[in-house]
CSV table of C-alpha atoms in Angstrom, one decimal:
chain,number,residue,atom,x,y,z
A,347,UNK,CA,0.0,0.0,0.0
A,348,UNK,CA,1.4,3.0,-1.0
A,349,UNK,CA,2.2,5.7,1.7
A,350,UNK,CA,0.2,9.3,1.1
A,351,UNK,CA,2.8,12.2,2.3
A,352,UNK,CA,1.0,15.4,3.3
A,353,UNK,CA,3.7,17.6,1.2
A,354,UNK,CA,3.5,20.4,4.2
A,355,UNK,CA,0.4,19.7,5.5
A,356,UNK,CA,-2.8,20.0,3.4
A,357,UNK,CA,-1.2,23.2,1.8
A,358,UNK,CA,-4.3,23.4,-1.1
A,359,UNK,CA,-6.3,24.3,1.9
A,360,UNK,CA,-5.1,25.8,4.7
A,361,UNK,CA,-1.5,27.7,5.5
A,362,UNK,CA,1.5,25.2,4.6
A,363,UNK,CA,3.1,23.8,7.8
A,364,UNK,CA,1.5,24.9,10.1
A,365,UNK,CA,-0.5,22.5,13.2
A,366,UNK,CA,-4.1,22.9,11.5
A,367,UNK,CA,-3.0,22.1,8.3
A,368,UNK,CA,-1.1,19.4,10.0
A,369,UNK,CA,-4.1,18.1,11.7
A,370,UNK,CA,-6.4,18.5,8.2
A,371,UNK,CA,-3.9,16.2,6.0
A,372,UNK,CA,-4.4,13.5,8.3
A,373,UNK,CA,-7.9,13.8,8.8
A,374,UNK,CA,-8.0,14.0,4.6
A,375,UNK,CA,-6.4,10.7,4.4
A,376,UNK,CA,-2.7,11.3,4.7
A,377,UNK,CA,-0.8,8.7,6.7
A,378,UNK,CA,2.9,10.7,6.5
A,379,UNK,CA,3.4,14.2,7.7
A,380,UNK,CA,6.2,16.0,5.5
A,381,UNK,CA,7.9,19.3,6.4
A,382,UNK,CA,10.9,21.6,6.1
A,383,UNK,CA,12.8,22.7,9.4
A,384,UNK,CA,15.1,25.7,10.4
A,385,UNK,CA,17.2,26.2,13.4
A,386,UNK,CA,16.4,30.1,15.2
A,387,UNK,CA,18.8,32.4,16.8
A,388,UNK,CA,18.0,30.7,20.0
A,389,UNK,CA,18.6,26.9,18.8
A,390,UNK,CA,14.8,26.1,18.8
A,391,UNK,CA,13.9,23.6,15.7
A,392,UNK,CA,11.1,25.3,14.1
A,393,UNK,CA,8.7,24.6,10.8
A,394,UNK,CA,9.2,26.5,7.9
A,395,UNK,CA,9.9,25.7,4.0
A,396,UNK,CA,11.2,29.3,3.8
A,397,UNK,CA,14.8,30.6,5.5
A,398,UNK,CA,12.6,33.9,6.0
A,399,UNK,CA,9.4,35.0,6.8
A,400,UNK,CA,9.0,36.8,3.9
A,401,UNK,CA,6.9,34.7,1.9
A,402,UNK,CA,4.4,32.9,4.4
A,403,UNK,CA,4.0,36.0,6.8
A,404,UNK,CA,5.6,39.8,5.4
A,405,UNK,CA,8.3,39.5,7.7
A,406,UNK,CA,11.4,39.5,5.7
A,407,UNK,CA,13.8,38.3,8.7
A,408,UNK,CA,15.8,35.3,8.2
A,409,UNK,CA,15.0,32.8,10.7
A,410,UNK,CA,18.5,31.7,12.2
A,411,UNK,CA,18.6,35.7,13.1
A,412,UNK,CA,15.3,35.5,15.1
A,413,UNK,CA,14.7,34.1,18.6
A,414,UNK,CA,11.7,31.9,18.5
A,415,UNK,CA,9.7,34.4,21.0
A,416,UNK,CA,9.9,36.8,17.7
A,417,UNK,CA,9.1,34.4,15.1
A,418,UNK,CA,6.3,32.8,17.0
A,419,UNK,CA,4.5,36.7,16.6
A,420,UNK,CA,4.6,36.1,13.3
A,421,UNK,CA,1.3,35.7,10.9
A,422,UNK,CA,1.7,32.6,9.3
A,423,UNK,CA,-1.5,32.6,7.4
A,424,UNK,CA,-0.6,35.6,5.8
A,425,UNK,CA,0.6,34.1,2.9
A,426,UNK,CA,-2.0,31.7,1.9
A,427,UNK,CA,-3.7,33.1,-1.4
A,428,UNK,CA,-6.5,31.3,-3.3
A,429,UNK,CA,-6.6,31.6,-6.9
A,430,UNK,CA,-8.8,35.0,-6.8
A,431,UNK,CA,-5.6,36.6,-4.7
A,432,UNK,CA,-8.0,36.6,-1.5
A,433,UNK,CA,-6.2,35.9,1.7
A,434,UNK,CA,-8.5,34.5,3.8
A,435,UNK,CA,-6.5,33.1,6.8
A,436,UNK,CA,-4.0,36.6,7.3
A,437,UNK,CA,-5.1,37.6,11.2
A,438,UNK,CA,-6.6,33.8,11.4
A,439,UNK,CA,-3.9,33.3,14.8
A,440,UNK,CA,-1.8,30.5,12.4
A,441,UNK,CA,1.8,30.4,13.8
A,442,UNK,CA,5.0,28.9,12.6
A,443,UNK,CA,5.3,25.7,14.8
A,444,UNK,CA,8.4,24.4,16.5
A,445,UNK,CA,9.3,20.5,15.7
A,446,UNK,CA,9.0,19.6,19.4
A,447,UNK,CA,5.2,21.0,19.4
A,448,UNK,CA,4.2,18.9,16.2
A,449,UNK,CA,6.3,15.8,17.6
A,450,UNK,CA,4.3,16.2,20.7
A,451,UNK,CA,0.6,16.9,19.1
A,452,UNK,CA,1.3,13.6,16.6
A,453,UNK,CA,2.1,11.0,18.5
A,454,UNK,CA,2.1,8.1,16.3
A,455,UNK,CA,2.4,9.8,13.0
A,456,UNK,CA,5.1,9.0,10.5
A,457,UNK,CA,7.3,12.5,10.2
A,458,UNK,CA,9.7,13.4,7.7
A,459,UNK,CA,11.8,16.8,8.1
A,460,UNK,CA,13.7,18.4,5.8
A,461,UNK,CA,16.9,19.6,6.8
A,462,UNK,CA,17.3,23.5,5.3
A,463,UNK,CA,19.9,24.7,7.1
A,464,UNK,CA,23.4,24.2,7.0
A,465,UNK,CA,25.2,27.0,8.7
A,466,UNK,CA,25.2,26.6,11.3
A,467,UNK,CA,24.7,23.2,11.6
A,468,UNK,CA,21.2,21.9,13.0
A,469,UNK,CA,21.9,18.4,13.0
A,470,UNK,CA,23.1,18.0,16.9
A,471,UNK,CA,19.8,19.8,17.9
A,472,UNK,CA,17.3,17.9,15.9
A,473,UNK,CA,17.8,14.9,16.7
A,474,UNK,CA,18.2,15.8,20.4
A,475,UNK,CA,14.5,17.1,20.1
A,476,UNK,CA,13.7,13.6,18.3
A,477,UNK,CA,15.3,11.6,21.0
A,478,UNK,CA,13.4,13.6,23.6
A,479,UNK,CA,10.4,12.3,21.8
A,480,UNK,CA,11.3,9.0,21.5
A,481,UNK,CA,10.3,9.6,18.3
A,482,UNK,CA,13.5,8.0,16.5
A,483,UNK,CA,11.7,5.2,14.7
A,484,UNK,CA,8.5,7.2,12.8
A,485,UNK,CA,10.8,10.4,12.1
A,486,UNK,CA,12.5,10.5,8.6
A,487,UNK,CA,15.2,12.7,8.0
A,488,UNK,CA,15.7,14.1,4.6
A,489,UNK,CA,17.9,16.8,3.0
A,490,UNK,CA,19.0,18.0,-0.5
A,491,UNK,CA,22.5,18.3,1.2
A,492,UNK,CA,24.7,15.1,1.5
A,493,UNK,CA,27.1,16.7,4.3
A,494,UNK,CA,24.3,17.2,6.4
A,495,UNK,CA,22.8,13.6,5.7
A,496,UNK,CA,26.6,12.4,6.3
A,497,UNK,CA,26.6,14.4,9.5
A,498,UNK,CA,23.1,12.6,10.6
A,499,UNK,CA,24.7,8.8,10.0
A,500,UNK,CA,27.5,9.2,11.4
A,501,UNK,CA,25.8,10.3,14.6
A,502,UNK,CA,24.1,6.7,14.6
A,503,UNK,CA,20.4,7.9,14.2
A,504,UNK,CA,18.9,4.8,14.2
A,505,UNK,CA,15.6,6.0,12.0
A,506,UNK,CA,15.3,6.2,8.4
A,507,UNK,CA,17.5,9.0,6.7
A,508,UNK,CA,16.7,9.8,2.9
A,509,UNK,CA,19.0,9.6,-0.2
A,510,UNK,CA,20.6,13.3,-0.9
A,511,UNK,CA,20.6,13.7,-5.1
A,512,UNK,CA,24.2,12.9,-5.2
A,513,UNK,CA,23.1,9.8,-3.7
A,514,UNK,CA,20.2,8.8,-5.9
A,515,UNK,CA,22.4,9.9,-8.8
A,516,UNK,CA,25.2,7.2,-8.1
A,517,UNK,CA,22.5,4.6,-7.2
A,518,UNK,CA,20.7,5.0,-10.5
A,519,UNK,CA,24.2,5.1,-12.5
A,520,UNK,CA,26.9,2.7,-10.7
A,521,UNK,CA,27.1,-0.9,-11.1
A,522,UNK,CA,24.6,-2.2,-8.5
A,523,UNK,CA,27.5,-4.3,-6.9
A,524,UNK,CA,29.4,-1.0,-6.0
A,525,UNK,CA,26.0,0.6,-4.6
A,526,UNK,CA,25.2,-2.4,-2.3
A,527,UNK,CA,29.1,-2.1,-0.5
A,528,UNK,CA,28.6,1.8,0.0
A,529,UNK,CA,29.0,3.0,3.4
A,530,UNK,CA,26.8,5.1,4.7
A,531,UNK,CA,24.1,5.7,2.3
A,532,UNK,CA,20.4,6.2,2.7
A,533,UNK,CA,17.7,3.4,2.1
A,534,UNK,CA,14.8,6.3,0.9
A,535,UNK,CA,15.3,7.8,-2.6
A,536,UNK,CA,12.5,10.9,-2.6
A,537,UNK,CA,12.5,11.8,-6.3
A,538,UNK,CA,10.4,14.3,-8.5
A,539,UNK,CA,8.3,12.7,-11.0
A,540,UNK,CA,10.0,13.4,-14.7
A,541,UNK,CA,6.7,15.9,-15.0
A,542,UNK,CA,7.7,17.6,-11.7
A,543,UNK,CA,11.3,17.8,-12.3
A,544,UNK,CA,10.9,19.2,-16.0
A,545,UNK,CA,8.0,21.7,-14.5
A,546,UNK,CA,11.0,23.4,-12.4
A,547,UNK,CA,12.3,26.7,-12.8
A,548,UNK,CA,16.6,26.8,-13.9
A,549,UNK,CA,17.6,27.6,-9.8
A,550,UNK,CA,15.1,24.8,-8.5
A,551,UNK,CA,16.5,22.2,-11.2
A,552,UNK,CA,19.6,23.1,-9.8
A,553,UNK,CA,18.6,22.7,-5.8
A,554,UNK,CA,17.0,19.3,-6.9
A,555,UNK,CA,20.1,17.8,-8.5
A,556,UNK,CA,22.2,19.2,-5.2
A,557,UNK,CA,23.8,22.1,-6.8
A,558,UNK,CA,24.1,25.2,-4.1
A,559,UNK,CA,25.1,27.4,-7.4
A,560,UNK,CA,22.1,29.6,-8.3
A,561,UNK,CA,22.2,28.0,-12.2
A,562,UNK,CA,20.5,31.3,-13.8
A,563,UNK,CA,23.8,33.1,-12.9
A,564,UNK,CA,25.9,30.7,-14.9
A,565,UNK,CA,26.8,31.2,-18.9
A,566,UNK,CA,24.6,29.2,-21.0
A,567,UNK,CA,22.6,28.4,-18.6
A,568,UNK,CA,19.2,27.2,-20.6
A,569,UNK,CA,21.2,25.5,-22.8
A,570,UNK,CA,23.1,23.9,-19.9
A,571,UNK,CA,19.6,22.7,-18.3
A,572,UNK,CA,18.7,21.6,-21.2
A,573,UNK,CA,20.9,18.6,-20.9
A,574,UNK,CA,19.4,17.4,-17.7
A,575,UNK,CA,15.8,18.1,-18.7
A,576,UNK,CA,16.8,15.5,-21.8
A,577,UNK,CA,18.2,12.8,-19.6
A,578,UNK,CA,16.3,12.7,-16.9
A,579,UNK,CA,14.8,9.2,-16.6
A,580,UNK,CA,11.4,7.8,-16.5
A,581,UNK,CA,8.9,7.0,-13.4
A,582,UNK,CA,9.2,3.5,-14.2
A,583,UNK,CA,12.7,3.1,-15.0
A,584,UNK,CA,14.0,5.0,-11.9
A,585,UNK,CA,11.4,2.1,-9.2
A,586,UNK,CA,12.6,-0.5,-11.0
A,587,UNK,CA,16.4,0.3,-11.0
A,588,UNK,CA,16.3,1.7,-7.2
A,589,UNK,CA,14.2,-1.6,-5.9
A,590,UNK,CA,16.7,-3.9,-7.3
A,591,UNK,CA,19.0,-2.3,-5.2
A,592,UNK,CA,16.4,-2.4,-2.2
A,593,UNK,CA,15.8,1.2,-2.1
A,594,UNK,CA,12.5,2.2,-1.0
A,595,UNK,CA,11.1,5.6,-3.3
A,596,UNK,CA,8.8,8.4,-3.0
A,597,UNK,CA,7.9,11.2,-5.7
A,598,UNK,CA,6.8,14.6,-4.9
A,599,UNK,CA,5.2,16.7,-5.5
A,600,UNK,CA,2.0,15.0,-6.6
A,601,UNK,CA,-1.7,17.0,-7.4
A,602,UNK,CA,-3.3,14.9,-10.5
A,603,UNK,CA,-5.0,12.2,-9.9
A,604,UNK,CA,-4.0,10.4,-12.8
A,605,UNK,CA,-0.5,10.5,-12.0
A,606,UNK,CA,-1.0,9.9,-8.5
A,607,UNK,CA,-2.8,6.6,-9.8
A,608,UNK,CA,-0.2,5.7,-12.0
A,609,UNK,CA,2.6,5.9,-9.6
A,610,UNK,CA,0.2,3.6,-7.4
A,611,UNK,CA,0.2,0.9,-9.9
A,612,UNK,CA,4.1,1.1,-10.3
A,613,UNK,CA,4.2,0.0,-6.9
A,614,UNK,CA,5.9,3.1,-5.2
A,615,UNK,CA,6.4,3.1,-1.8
A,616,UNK,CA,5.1,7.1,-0.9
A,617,UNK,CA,3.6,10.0,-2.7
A,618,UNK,CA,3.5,13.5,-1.4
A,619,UNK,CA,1.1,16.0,-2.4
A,620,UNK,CA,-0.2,19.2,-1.5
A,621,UNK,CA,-3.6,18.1,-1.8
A,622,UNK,CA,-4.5,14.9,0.2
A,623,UNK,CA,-8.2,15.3,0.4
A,624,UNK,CA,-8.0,15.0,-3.8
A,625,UNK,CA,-5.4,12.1,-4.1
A,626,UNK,CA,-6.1,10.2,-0.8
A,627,UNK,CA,-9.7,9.8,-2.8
A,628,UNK,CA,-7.8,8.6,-5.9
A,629,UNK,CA,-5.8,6.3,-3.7
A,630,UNK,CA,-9.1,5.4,-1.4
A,631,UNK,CA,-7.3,6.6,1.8
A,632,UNK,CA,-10.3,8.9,2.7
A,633,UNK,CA,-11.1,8.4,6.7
């Protein structure tokens, strides 16, 4: 049965990681929680995609230079806009959430964070909040950057940590007998679908395929995308390659139902999507 990520919460409907649109994924269907984390001035974990407050609430602070009394003023339903440029939840009391707070209101929920930040490092202080949760075995811990992943393993986490690009590109293109002696690699690839990755702009192509670089400053560079955008390989091709080699895989981020379907019949192990009251119906997860 495949496993339905809530892609930050039910983020269609209500303001993107934040507790109520936590607590409206799951009731939509969801059975995974997935969300981005950043590390304040003050060394509190909190819940936010962004490494400001710009986009989500007007405040264009970056987090890591913000105590968490500051950020937790901040109107996090501010940026939800529906498709008529209403904002209907701005002065609605949403709040960016700190990791502990959502690790504590889900008990038994599967969790997987996304590690932004890298200076300074976050690593020691998330998984002390994990371990003071017990929560080791449901938390996932993802992150487009491999040193941070690296930083993770070698700390022994004991829970699930998920393949950074550089990882899923040498799994998909090394001999499989090389991949199975690797040390210290991840046993979740979390991939976009070829639609997904080819719907990116040139900077997020870049951040998906683990580049730091902003690509649009580089010469060339549509014609250098390009190249990736040609190669990149098929749904199917990329489940079949990564489960001979025992590697579980999730796409994101996924909103038709029609794809969502036809990754379901490919036998992946986890969609995400923004939307899980729509593809938890296509999937029959509905509570």
């Amino acid at each position: 049965m495949v496993r339905l990520y809530a892609h930050r919460g039910a983020a269609a409907e209500l303001p993107e990681n934040t507790q109520p649109s936590f607590s409206r994924a799951l009731e939509a269907g969801a059975d995974a929680l997935e969300m981005d984390v950043h590390l304040t001035r003050d060394w509190k974990v909190v819940v936010s995609h962004d490494p400001s407050g710009e986009r989500m609430a007007g405040i264009p602070s970056l987090i890591q230079h913000c105590d968490l009394e500051e950020i937790k003023t901040w109107d996090a339903g501010l940026g939800f806009m529906t498709k008529d440029g209403e904002r209907p939840f701005a002065g609605k009391d949403f709040e960016i959430p700190t990791l502990a707070e959502v690790l504590e209101a889900f008990p038994d929920v599967v969790i997987n964070i996304d590690l932004k930040q890298h200076h300074p490092s976050m690593v020691d202080t998330t998984l002390e909040v994990i371990r003071r949760y017990q929560a080791e075995e449901r938390v996932q811990i993802a992150s487009f950057h491999l040193p941070t992943l690296l930083q993770v393993r070698r700390r022994g986490y004991p829970g699930v940590t998920v393949m950074a690009p550089a990882e899923v590109a040498f799994a998909l293109f090394s001999p499989a007998f090389i991949v199975r002696r690797a040390p210290f690699l991840g046993c979740t690839a979390q991939l976009p679908t070829r639609a997904e990755f080819l719907r990116q702009s040139v900077d997020d192509m870049g951040i998906t395929l683990g580049s730091n670089i902003p690509l649009h400053l580089l010469p060339g560079s549509d014609q250098l995308t390009e190249i990736p955008r040609r190669l990149f390989p098929s749904n199917a091709w990329m489940v079949k390659r990564l489960r001979r080699l025992g590697v579980s895989v999730d796409f994101w981020t996924v909103n038709d139902v029609h794809e969502a379907v036809a990754l379901a019949e490919l036998g992946v192990d986890g969609i995400m999507t923004d939307d899980p009251e729509l593809i938890g119906q296509a999937l029959q997860k509905n509570r």
